[in-house]
mmCIF file of C-alpha atoms and ligand atoms in Angstrom:
data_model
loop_
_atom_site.group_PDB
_atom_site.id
_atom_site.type_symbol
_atom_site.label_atom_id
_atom_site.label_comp_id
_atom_site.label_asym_id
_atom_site.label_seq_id
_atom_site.Cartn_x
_atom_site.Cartn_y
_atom_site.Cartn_z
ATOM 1 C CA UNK A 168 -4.482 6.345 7.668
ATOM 2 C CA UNK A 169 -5.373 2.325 8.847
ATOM 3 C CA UNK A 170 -2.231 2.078 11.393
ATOM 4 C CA UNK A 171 -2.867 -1.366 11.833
ATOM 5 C CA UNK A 172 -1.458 -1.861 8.146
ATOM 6 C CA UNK A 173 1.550 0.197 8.780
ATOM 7 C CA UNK A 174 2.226 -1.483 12.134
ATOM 8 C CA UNK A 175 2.052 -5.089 10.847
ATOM 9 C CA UNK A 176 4.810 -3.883 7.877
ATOM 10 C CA UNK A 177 7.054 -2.345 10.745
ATOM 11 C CA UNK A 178 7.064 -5.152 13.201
ATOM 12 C CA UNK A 179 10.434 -6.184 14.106
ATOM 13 C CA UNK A 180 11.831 -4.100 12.436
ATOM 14 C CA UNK A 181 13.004 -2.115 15.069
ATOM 15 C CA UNK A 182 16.254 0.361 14.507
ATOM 16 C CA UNK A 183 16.850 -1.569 11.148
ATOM 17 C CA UNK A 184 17.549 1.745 9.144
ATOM 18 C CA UNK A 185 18.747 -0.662 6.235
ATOM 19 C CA UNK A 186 15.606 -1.772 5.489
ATOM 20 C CA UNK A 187 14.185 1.670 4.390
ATOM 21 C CA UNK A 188 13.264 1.045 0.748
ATOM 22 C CA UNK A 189 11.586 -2.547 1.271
ATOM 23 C CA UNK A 190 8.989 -0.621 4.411
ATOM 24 C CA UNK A 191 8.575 2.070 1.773
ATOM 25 C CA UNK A 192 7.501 0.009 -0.943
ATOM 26 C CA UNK A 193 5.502 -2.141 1.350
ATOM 27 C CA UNK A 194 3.710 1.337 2.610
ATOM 28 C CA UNK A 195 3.330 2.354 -0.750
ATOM 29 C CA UNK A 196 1.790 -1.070 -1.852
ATOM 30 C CA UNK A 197 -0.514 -0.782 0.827
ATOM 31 C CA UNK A 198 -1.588 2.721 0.833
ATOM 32 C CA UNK A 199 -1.061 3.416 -2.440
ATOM 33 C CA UNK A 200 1.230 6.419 -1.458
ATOM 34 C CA UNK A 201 3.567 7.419 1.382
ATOM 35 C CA UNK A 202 1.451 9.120 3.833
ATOM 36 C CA UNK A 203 3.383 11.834 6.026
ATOM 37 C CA UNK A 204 2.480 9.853 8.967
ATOM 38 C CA UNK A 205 3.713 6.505 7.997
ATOM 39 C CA UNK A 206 7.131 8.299 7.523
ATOM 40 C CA UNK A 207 7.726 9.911 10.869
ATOM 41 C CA UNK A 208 6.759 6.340 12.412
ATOM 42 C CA UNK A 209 9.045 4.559 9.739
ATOM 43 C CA UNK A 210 11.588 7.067 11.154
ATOM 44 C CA UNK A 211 11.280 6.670 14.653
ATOM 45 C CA UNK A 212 11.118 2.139 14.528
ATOM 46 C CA UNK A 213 13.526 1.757 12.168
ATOM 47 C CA UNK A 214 16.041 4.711 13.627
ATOM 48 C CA UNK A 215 16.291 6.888 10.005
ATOM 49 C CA UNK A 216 16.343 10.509 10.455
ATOM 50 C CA UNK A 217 13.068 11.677 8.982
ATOM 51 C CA UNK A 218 14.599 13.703 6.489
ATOM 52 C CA UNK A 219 16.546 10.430 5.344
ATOM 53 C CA UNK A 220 13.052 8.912 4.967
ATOM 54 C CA UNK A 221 11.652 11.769 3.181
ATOM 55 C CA UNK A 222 15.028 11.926 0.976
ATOM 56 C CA UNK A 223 14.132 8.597 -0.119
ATOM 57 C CA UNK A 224 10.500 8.471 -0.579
ATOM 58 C CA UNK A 225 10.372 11.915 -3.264
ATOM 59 C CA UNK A 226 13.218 10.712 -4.815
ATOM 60 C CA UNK A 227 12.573 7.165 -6.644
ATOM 61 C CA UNK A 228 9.749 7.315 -8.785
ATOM 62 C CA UNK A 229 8.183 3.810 -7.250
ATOM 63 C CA UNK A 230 7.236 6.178 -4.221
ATOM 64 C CA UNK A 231 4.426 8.668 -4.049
ATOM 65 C CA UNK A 232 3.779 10.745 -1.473
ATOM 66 C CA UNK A 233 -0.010 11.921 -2.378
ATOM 67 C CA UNK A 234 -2.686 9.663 -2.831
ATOM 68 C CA UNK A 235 -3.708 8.230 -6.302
ATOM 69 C CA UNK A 236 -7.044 7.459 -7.651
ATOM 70 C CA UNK A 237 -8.665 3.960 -7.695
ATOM 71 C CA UNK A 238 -7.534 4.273 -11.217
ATOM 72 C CA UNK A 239 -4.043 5.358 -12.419
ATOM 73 C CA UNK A 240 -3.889 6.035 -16.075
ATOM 74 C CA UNK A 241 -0.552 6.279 -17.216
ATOM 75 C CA UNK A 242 0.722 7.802 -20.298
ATOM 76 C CA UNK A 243 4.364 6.778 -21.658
ATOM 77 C CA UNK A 244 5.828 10.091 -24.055
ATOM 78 C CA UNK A 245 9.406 7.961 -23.822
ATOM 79 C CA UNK A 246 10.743 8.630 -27.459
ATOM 80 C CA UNK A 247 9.252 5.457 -29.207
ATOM 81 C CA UNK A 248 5.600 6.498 -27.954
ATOM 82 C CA UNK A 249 6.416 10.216 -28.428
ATOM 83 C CA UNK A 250 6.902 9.858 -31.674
ATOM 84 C CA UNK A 251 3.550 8.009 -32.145
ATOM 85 C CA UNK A 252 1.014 10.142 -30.748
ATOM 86 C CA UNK A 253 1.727 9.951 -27.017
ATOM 87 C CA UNK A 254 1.267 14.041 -26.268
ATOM 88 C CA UNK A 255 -2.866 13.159 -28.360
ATOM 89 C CA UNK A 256 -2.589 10.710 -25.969
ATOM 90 C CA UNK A 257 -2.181 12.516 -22.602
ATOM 91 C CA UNK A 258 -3.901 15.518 -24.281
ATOM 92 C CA UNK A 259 -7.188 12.990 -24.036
ATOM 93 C CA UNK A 260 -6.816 12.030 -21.101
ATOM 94 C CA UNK A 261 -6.401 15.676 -19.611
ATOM 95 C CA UNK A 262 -9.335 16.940 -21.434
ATOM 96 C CA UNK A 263 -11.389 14.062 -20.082
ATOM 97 C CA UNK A 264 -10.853 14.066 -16.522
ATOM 98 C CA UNK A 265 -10.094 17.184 -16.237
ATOM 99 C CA UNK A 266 -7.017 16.835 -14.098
ATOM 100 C CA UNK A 267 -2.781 17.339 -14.992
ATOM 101 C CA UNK A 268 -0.466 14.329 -14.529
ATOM 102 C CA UNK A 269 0.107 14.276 -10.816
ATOM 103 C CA UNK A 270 -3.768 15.392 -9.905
ATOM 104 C CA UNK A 271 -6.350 12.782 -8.850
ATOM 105 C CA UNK A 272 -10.072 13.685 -9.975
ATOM 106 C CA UNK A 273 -12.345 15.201 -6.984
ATOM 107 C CA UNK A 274 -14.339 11.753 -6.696
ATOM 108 C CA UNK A 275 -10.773 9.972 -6.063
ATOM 109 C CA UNK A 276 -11.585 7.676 -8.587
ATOM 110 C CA UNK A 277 -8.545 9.120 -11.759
ATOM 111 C CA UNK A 278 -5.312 10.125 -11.611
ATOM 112 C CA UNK A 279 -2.650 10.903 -14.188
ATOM 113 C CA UNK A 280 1.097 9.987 -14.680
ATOM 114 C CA UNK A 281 3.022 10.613 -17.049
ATOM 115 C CA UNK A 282 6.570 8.446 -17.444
ATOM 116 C CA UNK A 283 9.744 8.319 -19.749
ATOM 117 C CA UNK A 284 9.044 4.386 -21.075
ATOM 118 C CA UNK A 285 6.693 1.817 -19.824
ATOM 119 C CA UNK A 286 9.433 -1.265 -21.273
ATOM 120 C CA UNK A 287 7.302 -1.776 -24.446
ATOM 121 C CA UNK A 288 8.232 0.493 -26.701
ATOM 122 C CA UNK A 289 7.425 -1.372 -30.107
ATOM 123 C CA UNK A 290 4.109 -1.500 -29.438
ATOM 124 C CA UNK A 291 3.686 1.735 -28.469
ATOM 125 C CA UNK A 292 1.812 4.085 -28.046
ATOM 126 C CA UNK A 293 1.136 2.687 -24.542
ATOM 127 C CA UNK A 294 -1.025 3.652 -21.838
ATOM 128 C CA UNK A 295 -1.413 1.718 -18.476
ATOM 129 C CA UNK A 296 -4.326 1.493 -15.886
ATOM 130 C CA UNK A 297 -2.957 0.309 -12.303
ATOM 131 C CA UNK A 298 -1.085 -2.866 -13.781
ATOM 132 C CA UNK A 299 -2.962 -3.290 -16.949
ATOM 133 C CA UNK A 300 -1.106 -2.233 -20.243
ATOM 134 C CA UNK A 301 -2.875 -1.305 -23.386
ATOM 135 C CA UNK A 302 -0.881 -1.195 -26.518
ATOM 136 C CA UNK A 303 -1.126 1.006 -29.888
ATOM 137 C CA UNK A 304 -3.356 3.205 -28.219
ATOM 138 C CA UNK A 305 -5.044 6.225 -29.764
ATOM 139 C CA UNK A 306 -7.050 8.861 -28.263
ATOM 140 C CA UNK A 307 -10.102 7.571 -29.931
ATOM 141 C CA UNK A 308 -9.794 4.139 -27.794
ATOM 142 C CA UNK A 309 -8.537 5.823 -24.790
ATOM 143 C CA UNK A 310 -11.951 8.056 -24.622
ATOM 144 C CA UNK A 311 -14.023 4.726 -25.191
ATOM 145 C CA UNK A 312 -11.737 3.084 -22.355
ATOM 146 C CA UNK A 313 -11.865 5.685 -19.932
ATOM 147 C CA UNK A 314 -15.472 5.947 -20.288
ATOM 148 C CA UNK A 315 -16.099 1.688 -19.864
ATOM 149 C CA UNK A 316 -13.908 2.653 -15.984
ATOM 150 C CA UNK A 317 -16.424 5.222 -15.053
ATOM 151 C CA UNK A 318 -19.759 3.216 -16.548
ATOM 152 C CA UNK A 319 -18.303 0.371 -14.851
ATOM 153 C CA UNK A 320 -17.937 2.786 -11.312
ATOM 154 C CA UNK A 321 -21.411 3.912 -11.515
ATOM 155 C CA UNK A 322 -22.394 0.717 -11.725
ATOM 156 C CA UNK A 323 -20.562 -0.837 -8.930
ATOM 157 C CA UNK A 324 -22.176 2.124 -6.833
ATOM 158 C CA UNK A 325 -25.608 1.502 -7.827
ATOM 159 C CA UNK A 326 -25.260 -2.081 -7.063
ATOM 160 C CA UNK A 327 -23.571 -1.954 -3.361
HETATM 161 S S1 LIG B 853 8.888 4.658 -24.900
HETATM 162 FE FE1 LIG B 853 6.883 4.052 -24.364
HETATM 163 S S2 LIG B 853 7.136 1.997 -23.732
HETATM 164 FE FE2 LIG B 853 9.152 2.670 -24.110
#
């Protein structure tokens, strides 16, 4: 964990407990996820108990307390996508990476999540990658999209 990142987000802040949520989502915009680390120190400069911190961080959803991969791929199976092929949806994406919603791939580069309604429901399906929203998706455009990510990975590899 970079603890210059986390230190610049808790400067003066000191024993500020109401400012929990705003350090958390900086942390998690930063990191990507709340690391263990970052919430004993958020605990100790900010005067929370820990538990209070931890209480907070696994319960919103905007929090994650394991790492995601470079990409996030997110399926919505809220009702209106449900009912239009979201499951073939997520059942591609499984069978492709080879990882369940919640598991990042072993290179770091995929993880899966799976949520209730993305906020686009008539033009669902939808599936997301970090902040990137594709609409009417099917599993047939998902495989070619997924596949354009990890071409496009390779290539940035082979080219650094
Ligand atoms: S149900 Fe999928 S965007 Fe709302």
């Amino acid at each position: 964990m970079n603890l210059s990142k986390l230190e610049s987000i808790l400067k003066g802040r000191n024993s500020q407990p109401h400012q929990l949520i705003e350090v958390l989502h900086d942390v998690q915009e930063s990191y990507g996820y709340i690391p263990e680390g970052a919430m004993r120190e958020i605990s100790k400069t900010l005067g929370v108990p820990l538990i209070e911190v931890y209480r907070v961080a696994s319960f919103y959803t905007a929090f994650t307390l394991k790492p995601s991969g470079k990409y996030v791929i997110t399926i919505c199976n809220g009702t209106a996508c449900h009912v239009r092929g979201a499951q073939l949806l997520l059942d591609q994406a499984v069978s492709q990476l080879g990882i369940k919603p919640g598991e990042v791939t072993d290179d770091g580069m995929f993880s899966i999540e799976h949520v209730n309604c993305l906020g686009a429901c008539a033009l669902g399906p939808i599936a997301s990658e970090n902040e990137s929203y594709h609409h009417r998706m099917t599993p047939a455009k998902l495989r070619k999209f997924l596949n354009s990510l990890s071409r496009k990975e390779r290539e940035e590899v082979k080219y650094a």
